[in-house]
Coordinates of C-alpha atoms in Angstrom, one line a residue:
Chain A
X1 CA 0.0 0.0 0.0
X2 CA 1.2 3.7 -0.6
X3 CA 2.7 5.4 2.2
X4 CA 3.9 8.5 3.6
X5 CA 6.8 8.7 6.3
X6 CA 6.0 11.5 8.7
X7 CA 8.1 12.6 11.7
X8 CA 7.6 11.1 15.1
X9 CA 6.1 15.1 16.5
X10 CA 3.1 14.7 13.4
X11 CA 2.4 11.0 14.3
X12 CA 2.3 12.1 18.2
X13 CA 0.0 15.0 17.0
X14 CA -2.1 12.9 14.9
X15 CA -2.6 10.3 17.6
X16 CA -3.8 12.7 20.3
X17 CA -6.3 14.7 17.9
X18 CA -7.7 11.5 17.5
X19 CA -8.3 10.6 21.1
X20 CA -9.7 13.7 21.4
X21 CA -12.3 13.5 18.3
X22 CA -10.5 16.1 16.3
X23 CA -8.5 15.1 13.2
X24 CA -5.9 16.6 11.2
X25 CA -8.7 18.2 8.6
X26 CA -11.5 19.1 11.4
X27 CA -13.2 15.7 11.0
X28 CA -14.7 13.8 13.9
X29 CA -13.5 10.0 13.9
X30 CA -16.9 8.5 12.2
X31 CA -16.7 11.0 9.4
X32 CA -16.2 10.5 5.9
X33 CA -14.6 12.8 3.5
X34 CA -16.0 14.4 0.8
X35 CA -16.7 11.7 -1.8
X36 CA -18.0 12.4 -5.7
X37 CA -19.9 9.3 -7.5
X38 CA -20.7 9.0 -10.8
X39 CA -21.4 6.2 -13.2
X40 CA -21.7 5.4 -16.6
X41 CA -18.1 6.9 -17.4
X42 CA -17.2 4.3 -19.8
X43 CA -19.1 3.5 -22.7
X44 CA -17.9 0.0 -23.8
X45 CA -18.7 -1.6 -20.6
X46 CA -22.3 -3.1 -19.5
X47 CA -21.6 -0.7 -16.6
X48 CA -19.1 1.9 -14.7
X49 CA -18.8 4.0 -11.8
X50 CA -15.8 6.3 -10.9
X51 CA -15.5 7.1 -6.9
X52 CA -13.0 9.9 -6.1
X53 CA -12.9 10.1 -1.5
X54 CA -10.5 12.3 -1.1
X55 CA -7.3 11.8 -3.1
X56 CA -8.2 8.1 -3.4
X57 CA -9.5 7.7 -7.5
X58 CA -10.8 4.3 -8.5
X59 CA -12.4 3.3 -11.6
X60 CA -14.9 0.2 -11.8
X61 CA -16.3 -1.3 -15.1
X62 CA -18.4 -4.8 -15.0
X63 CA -18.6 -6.7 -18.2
X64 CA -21.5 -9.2 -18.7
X65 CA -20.3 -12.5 -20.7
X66 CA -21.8 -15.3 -21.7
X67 CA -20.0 -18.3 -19.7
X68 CA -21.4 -21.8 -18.4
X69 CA -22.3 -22.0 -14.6
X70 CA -19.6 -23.6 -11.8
X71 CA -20.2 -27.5 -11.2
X72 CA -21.2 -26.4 -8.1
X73 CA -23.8 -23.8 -8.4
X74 CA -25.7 -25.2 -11.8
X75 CA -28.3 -22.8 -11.8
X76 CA -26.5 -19.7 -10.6
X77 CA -24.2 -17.2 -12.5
X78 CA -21.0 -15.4 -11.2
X79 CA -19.2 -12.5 -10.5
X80 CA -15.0 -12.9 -11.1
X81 CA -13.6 -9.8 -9.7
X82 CA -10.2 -7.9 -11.0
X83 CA -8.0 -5.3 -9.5
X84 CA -5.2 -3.4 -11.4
X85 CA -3.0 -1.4 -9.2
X86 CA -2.0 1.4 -12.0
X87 CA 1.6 2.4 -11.9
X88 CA -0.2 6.0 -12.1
X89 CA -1.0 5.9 -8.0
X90 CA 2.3 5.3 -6.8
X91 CA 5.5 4.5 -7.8
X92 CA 5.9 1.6 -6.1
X93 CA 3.3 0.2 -8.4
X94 CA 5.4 -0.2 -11.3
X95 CA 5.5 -3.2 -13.4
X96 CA 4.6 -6.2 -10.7
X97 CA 4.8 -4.1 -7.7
X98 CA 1.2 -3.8 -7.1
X99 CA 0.1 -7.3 -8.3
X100 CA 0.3 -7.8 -4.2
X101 CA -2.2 -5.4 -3.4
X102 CA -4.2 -6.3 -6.0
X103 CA -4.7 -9.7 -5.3
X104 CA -5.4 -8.8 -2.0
X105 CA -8.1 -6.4 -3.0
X106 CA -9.3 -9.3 -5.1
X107 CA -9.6 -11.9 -2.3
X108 CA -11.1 -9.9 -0.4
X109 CA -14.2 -8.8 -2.7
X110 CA -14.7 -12.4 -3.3
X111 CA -15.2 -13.1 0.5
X112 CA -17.5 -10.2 0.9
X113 CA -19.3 -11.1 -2.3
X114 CA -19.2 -15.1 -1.1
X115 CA -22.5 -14.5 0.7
X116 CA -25.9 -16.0 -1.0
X117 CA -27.9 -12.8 -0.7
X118 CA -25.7 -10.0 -1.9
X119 CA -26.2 -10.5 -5.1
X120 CA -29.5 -12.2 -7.0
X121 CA -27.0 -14.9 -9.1
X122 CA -30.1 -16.8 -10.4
X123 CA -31.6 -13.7 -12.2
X124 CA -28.4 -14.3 -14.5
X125 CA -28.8 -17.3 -15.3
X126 CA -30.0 -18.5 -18.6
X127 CA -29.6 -22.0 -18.9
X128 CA -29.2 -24.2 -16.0
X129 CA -26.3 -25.9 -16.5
X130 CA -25.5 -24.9 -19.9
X131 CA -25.6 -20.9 -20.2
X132 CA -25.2 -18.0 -17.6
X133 CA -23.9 -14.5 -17.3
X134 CA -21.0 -14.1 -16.2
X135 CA -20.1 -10.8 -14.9
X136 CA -16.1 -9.6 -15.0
X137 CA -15.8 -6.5 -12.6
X138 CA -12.4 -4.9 -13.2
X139 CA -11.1 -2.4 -10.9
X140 CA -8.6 0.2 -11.8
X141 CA -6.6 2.0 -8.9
X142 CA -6.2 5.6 -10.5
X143 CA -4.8 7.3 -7.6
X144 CA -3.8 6.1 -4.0
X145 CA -5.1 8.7 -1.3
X146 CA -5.8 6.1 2.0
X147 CA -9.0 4.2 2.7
X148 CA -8.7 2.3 -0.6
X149 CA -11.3 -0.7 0.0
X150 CA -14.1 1.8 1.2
X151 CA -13.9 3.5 -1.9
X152 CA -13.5 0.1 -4.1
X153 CA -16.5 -1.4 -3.0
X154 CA -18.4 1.7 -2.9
X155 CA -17.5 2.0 -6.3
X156 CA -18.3 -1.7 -7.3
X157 CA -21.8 -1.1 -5.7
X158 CA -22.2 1.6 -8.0
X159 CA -20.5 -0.3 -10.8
X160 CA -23.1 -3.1 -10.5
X161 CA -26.3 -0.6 -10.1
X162 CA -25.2 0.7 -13.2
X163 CA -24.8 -2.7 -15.0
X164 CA -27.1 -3.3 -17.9
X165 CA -27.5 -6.9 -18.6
X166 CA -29.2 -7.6 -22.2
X167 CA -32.3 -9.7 -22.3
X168 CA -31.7 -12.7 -24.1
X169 CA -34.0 -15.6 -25.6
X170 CA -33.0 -19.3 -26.2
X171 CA -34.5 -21.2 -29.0
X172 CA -34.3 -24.8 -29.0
X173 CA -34.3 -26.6 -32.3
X174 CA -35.2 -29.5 -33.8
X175 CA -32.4 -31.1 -33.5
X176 CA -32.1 -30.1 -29.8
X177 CA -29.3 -27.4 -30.6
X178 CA -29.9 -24.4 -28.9
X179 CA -29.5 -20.7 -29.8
X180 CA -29.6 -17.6 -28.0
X181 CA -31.2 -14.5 -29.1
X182 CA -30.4 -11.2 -28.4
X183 CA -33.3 -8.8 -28.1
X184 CA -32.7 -5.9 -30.9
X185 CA -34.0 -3.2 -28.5
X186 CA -30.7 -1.9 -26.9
X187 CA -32.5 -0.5 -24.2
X188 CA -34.4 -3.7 -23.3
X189 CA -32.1 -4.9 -20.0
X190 CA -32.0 -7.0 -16.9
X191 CA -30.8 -4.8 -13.8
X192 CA -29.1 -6.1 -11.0
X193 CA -30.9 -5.5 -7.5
X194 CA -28.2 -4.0 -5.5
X195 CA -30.4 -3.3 -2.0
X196 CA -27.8 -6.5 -0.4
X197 CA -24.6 -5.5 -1.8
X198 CA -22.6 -4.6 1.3
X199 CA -20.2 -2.0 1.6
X200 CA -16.3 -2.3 3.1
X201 CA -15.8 -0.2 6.2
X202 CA -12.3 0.3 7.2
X203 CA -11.8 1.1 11.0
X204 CA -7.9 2.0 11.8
X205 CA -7.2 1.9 14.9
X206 CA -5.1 4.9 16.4
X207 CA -4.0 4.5 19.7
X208 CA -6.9 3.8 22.0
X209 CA -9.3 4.9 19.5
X210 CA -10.5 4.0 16.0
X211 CA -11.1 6.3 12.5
X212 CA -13.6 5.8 9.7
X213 CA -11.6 6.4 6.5
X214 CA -7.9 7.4 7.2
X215 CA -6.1 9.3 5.0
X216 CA -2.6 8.3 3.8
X217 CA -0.8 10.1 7.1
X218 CA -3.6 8.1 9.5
X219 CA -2.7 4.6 8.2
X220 CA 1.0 5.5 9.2
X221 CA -0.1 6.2 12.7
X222 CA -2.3 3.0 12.8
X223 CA -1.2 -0.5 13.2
X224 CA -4.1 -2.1 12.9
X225 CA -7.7 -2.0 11.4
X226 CA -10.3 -3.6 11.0
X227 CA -12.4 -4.3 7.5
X228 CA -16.3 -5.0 7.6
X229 CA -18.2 -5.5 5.0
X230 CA -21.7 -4.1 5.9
X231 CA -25.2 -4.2 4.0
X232 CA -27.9 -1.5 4.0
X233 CA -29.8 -3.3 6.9
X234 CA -27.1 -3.5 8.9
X235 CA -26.0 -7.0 8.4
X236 CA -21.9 -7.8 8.4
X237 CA -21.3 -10.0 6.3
X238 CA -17.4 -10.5 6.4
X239 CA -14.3 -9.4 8.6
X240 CA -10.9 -8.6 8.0
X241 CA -7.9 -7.9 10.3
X242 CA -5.0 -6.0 8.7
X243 CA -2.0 -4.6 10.0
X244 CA 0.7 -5.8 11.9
X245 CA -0.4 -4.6 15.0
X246 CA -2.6 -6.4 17.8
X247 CA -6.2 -5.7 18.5
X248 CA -8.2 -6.5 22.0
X249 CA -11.3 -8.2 21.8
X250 CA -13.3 -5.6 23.3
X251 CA -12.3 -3.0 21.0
X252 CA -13.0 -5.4 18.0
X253 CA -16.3 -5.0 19.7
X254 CA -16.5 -1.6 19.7
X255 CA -15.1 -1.3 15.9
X256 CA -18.1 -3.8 14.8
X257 CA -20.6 -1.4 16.5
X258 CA -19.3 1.3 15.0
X259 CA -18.6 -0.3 11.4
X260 CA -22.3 -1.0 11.4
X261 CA -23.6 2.8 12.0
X262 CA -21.8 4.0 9.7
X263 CA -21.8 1.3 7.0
X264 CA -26.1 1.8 7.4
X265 CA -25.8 5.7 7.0
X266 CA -23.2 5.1 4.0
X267 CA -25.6 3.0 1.9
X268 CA -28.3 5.6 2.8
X269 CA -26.1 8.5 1.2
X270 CA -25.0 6.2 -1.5
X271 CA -28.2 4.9 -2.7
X272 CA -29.6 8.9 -2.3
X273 CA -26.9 9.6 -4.9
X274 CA -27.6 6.3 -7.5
X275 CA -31.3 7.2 -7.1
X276 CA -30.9 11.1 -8.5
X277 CA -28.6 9.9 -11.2
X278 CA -31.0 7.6 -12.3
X279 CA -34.3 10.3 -12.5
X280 CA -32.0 12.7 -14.1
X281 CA -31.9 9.7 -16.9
X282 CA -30.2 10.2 -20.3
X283 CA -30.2 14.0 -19.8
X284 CA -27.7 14.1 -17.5
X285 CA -24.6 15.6 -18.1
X286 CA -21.2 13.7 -17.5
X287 CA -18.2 15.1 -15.8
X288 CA -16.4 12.5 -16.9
X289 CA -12.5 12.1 -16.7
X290 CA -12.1 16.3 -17.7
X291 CA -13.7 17.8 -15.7
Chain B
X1 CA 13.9 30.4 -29.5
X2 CA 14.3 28.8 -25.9
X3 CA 13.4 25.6 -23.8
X4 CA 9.9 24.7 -23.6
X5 CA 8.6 26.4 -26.8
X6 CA 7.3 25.0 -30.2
X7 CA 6.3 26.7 -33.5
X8 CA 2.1 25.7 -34.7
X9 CA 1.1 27.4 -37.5
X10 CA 4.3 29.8 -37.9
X11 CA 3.5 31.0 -34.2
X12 CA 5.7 30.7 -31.2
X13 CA 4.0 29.0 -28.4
X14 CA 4.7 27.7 -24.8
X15 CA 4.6 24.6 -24.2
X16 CA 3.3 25.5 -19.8
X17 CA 0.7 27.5 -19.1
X18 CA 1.1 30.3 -15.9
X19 CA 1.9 33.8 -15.3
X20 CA 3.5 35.7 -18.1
X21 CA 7.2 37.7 -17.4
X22 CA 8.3 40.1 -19.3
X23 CA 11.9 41.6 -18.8
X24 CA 13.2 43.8 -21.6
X25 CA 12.9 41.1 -24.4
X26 CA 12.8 38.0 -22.4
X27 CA 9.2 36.7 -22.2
X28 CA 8.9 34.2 -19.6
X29 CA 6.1 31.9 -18.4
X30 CA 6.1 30.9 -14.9
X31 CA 4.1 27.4 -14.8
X32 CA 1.5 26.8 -12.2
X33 CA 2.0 23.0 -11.7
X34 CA 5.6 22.4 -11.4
X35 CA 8.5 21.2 -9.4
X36 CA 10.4 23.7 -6.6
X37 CA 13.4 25.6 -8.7
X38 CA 15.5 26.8 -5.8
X39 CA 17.1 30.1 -5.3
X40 CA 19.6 31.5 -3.0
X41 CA 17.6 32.9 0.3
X42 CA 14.3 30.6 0.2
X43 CA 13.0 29.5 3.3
X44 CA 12.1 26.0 2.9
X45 CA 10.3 23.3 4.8
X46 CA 11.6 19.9 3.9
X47 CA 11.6 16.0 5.0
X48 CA 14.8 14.0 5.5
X49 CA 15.0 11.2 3.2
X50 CA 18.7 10.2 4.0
X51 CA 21.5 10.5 6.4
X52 CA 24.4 10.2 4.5
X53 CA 28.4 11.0 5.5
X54 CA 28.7 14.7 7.1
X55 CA 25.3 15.3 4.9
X56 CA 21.6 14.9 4.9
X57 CA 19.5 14.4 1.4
X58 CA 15.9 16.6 2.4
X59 CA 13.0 16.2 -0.1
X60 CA 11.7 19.8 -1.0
X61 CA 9.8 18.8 -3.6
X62 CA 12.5 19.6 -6.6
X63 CA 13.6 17.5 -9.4
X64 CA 16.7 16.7 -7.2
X65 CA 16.8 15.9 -3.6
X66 CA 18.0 19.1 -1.8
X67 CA 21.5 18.9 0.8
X68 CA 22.5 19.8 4.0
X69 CA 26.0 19.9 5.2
X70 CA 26.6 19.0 8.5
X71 CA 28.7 22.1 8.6
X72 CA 26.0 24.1 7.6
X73 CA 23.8 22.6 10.8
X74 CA 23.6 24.8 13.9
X75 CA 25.0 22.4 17.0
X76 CA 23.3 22.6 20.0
X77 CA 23.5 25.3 22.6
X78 CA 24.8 27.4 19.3
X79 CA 28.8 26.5 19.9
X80 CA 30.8 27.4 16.9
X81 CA 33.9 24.8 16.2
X82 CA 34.9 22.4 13.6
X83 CA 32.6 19.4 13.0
X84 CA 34.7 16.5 14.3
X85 CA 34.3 12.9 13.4
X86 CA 32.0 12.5 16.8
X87 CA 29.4 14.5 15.5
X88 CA 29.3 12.2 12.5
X89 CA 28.6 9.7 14.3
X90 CA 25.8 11.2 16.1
X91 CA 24.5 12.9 12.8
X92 CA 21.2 10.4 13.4
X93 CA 20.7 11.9 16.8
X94 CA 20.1 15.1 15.5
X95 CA 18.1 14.5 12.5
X96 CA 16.6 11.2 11.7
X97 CA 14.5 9.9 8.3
X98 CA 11.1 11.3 8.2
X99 CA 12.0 14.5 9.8
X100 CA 10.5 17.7 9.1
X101 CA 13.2 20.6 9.2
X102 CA 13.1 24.3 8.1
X103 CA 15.8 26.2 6.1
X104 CA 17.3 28.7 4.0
X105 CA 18.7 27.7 0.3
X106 CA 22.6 28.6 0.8
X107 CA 23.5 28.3 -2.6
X108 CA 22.0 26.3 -6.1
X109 CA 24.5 23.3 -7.6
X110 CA 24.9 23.8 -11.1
X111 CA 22.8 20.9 -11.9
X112 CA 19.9 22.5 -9.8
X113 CA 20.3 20.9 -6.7
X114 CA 19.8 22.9 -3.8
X115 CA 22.3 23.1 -1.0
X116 CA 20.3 24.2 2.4
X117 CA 21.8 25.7 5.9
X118 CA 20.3 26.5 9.4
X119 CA 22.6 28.4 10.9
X120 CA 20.0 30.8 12.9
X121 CA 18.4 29.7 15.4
X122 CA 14.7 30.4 13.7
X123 CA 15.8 27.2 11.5
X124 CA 15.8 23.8 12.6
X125 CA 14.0 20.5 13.6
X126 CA 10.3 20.9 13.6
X127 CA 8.0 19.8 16.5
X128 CA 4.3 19.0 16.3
X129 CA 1.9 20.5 13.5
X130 CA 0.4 20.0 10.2
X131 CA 2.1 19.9 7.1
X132 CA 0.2 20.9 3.8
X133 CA 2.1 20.0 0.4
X134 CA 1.0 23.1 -2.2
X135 CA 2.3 23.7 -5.6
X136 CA 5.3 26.1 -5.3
X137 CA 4.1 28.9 -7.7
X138 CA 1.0 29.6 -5.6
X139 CA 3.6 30.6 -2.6
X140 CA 3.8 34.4 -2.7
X141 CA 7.6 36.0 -1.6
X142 CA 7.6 38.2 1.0
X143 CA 10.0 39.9 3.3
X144 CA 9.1 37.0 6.0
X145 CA 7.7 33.8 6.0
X146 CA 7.2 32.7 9.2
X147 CA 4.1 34.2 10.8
X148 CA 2.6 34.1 13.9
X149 CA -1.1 34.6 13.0
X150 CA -3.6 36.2 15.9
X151 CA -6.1 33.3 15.2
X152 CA -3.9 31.4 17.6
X153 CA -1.4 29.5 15.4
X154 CA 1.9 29.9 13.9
X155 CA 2.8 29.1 10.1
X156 CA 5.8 29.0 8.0
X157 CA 5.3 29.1 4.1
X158 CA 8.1 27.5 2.4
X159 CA 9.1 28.6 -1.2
X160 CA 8.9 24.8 -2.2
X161 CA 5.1 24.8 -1.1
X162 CA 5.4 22.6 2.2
X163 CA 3.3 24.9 4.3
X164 CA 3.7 24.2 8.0
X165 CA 0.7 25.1 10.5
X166 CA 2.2 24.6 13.9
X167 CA 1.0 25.9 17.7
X168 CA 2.4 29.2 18.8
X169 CA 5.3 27.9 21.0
X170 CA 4.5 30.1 24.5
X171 CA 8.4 31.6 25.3
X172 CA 10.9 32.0 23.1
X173 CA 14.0 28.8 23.3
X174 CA 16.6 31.0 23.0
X175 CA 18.8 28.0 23.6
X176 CA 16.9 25.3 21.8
X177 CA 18.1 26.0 18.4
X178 CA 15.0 23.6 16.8
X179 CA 16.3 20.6 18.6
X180 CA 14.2 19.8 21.7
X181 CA 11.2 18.9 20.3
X182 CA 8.1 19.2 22.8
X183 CA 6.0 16.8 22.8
X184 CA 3.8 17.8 25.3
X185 CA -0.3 17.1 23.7
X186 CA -1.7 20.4 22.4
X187 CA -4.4 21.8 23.7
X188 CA -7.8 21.1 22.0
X189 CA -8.7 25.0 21.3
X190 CA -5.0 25.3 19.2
X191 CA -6.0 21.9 17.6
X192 CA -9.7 23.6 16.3
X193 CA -7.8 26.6 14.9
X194 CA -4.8 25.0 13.2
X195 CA -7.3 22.4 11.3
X196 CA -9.3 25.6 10.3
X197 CA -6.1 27.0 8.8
X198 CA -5.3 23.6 7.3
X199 CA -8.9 23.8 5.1
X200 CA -8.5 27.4 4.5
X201 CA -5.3 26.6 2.6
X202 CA -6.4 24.1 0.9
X203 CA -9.5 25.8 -0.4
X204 CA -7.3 29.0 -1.0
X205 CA -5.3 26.2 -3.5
X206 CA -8.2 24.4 -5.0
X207 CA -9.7 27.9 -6.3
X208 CA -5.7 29.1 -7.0
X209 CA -5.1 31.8 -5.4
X210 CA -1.7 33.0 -3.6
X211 CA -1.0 32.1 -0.2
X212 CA 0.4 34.9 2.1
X213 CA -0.3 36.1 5.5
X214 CA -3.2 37.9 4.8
X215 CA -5.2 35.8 2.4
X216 CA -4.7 33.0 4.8
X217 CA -5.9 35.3 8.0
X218 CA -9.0 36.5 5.9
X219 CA -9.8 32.9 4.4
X220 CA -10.1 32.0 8.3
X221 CA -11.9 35.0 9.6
X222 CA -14.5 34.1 6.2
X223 CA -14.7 30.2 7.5
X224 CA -15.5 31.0 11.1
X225 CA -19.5 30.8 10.8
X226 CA -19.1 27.1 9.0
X227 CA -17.8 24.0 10.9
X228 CA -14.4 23.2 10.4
X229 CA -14.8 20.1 8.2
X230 CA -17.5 21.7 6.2
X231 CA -14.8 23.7 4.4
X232 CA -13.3 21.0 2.4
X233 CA -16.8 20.9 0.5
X234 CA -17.1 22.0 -2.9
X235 CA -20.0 24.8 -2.5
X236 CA -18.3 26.1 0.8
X237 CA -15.2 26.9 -0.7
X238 CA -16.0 28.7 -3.1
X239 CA -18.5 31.0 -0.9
X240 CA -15.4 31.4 1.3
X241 CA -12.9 32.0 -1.4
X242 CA -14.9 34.2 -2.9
X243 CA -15.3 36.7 0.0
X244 CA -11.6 36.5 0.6
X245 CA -11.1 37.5 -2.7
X246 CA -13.0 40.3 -2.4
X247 CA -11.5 41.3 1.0
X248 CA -8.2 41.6 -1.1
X249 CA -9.5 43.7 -3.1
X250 CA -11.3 46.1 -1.2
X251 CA -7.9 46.1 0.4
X252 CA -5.8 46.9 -2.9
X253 CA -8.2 49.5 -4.3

């Protein structure tokens, strides 16, 4: 992960504004920064979304293939997620140093995407057995500013709302051979329900306290954190310890409780946002990567 | 027909974009994004990176790593002697990786590596605060850059852009030199009011305009009615910048 070295006086600063509530840029320790959503930024995918928190940029775009269903799960389609650490975040991500942290990332969205309800598989599947969606969801790490698996699941979420899945028919036939029909109306889609797909909350833990979303300069003060994923209801669905650093069992407690507020009034906001985007429908006007 | 020009359409242009200079027949453009080009008698705030024989390397934000001599380093307690192979050895002591130090540019190398000193006692190792990274051109010179603000805080604005928002240290160390750093917690009022600063400058960099003593003291006096982390957003900022802007005005004209 990108990192700043800071002096030990700013790390003492930084620790004690956080035991008392106050952080470097006036934010309280369950605060978010200011984050800008928008989706749709990339026309040749079946959906996008671009999530900027801060100085932390990353790019999602979800491509819906034809594939056949696992063994396992016959009548279900999947998700195969991808994460591409650009060298354009850090330097350190040149050539195969971010594969690391990008297989993390990847691991991890496929353990907080493992659950059965976050995402309706069976409304993507075609054919039992034989044909299903499969939906590729690549993720492009434009710029590294802290809090990086907040922002990529906020941004897959987004991703996914925005995924347009065409309608297809399948003809059987005489001779049993089937054939699958695209619809000709391009505007004639499946949409994914995204109500279940839970969000990451990363809680760092600074000294005796713990921060929602930590900028570059707060992850070099914290040892350990906590990752939850969290649906809208409230529900976690997986946990995460990073760092090298030790946490006690009662403050793992205390980071749940708090990962679940906020994860709650971070889906509210969220879906607030996806919800005016939507009404403002094709007349909308993009920002986009220049503006 | 000099560096960073190419001819379009039989036309000269520049290939930056900034503020136009014009001296005699030299026409100059000073870019707004771009690296720290050091001159002789810059402050600057910058971050070890190095600790190499009888030297330091200090990141300031140029193409090349800046330098300070260990003769060029005030000793403790302000003695004046030759730097013996002792104090090599405890180079580390004084200043380690990671630490923040303010300076004056001593003289330029001819490759454009700059070659720093702090021999007064003003210069030196700095203690707690916050450090905000701006681009260099948005710095304005002045006869001084360390101010002591009456919101509360004290600020030194490097030439390279490293702004550092510190609390107002209560005496004067005569004797410290920069070296004791106090580590004492600051109090929570100095805290609110050197955050405040720390969103003021960057919203008085997001809308571009120069940072000096008295934009930065009328940016805060504009933020006061809005919370301190409501600055940072978009509509807030401008409002704010705005009224600062015409505060400097009314204060020109």
């Amino acid at each position: 992960m990108a990192s700043v070295v800071l002096s030990e006086a700013e790390k003492l600063y930084i620790v004690h504004g956080v035991q008392e509530d106050l952080r470097v840029d006036g934010r309280g320790c369950e605060d978010y920064r200011c984050a800008e959503v928008e989706t749709d930024v990339v026309s040749n995918t079946s959906g996008s979304a671009r999530v900027k928190l801060g100085h932390t940029d990353i790019l999602v775009g979800v491509k819906a293939e034809m594939g056949t269903p696992k063994l396992e799960k016959p009548d279900e389609g999947y998700l195969e997620f991808f994460v591409d650490c650009s060298a354009n975040a850090t330097p350190e991500f040149e050539g195969r140093g971010g594969e690391e942290l990008g297989t993390e990332i990847a691991n991890t969205l496929y353990r907080v995407f493992s659950s059965e309800s976050s995402v309706d598989l069976k409304s993507i599947c075609i054919n039992p057995r034989e044909h299903c969606w499969v939906l590729y969801v690549d993720v492009l790490l434009l710029e590294c500013g802290g809090n990086l698996f907040d922002a990529i699941s906020i941004a897959v979420k987004a991703a996914l709302f925005n995924t347009r899945i065409p309608k297809v028919r399948v003809l059987e036939d005489e001779e049993g051979s089937k054939e699958i029909e695209l619809s000709d109306d391009p505007y004639d889609c499946i949409r994914l329900n995204v109500d279940d797909v839970p969000c990451i909350v990363t809680l760092s833990k600074i000294g005796y306290r713990h921060v929602v979303d930590a900028t570059l300069q707060e992850e070099a003060c914290s040892l350990a954190s906590l990752l939850i994923s969290v649906t809208s209801k409230g529900a976690i669905t997986s946990m995460k310890k990073m760092g090298k650093g030790s946490l006690d069992p009662e403050s793992i407690f205390e980071m749940m409780e708090t990962g679940k507020r906020v994860g709650k009034s971070l889906h509210i906001a969220l879906q607030k946002i996806l919800d005016e985007e939507e009404s403002l429908g094709t007349s909308r006007q993009k920002v986009g990567f220049l503006g | 027909r000099g560096h960073g020009t190419y001819v379009e359409e039989e036309k000269l242009i520049a290939s930056v974009a900034g503020a136009v200079e014009r001296v005699n027949k030299l026409v100059c453009v000073k870019a707004l994004k771009t690296r720290y080009n050091g001159e002789v008698g810059d402050i600057v705030v910058g971050r070890i990176t190095e600790v190499q024989q009888k030297r330091w390397k200090v990141e300031t934000n140029s193409r090349l790593d800046s330098v300070l001599l260990l003769s060029s380093m005030n000793l403790p307690g302000g003695e004046l002697r030759r730097r013996s192979a002792e104090d090599e050895l405890a180079m580390r002591d004084y200043l380690q990786e990671g630490d923040l130090i303010s300076a004056e540019v001593q003289s330029v190398f001819s490759d454009g590596a700059v070659s720093l000193h702090t021999r007064s006692l003003k210069y030196g190792k700095l203690g707690q605060g916050v450090l905000v990274q701006v681009s260099p051109s948005l710095v304005k010179r002045q006869k001084t850059h360390f101010h002591d603000l009456p919101c509360g805080a004290s600020v030194i604005l490097g030439n390279n852009g490293f702004i550092w928002i510190y609390p107002t240290p209560e005496q004067k160390d005569e004797e410290g030199g920069g070296f004791t750093t106090n580590l004492e917690p600051v109090p929570l009022s100095d805290r609110e009011v050197i955050s405040r600063l720390r969103n003021c400058i960057v919203a008085l960099v997001t809308q571009k305009l120069m940072l000096f003593d008295t934009s930065i003291l009328y940016c805060y006096e504009a933020s006061l009615p809005h919370q301190i982390k409501d600055i940072l957003k978009p509509e807030v900022m401008e409002e704010i910048v705005l009224e600062t802007r015409q505060r400097l005005l009314d204060l020109e004209g």
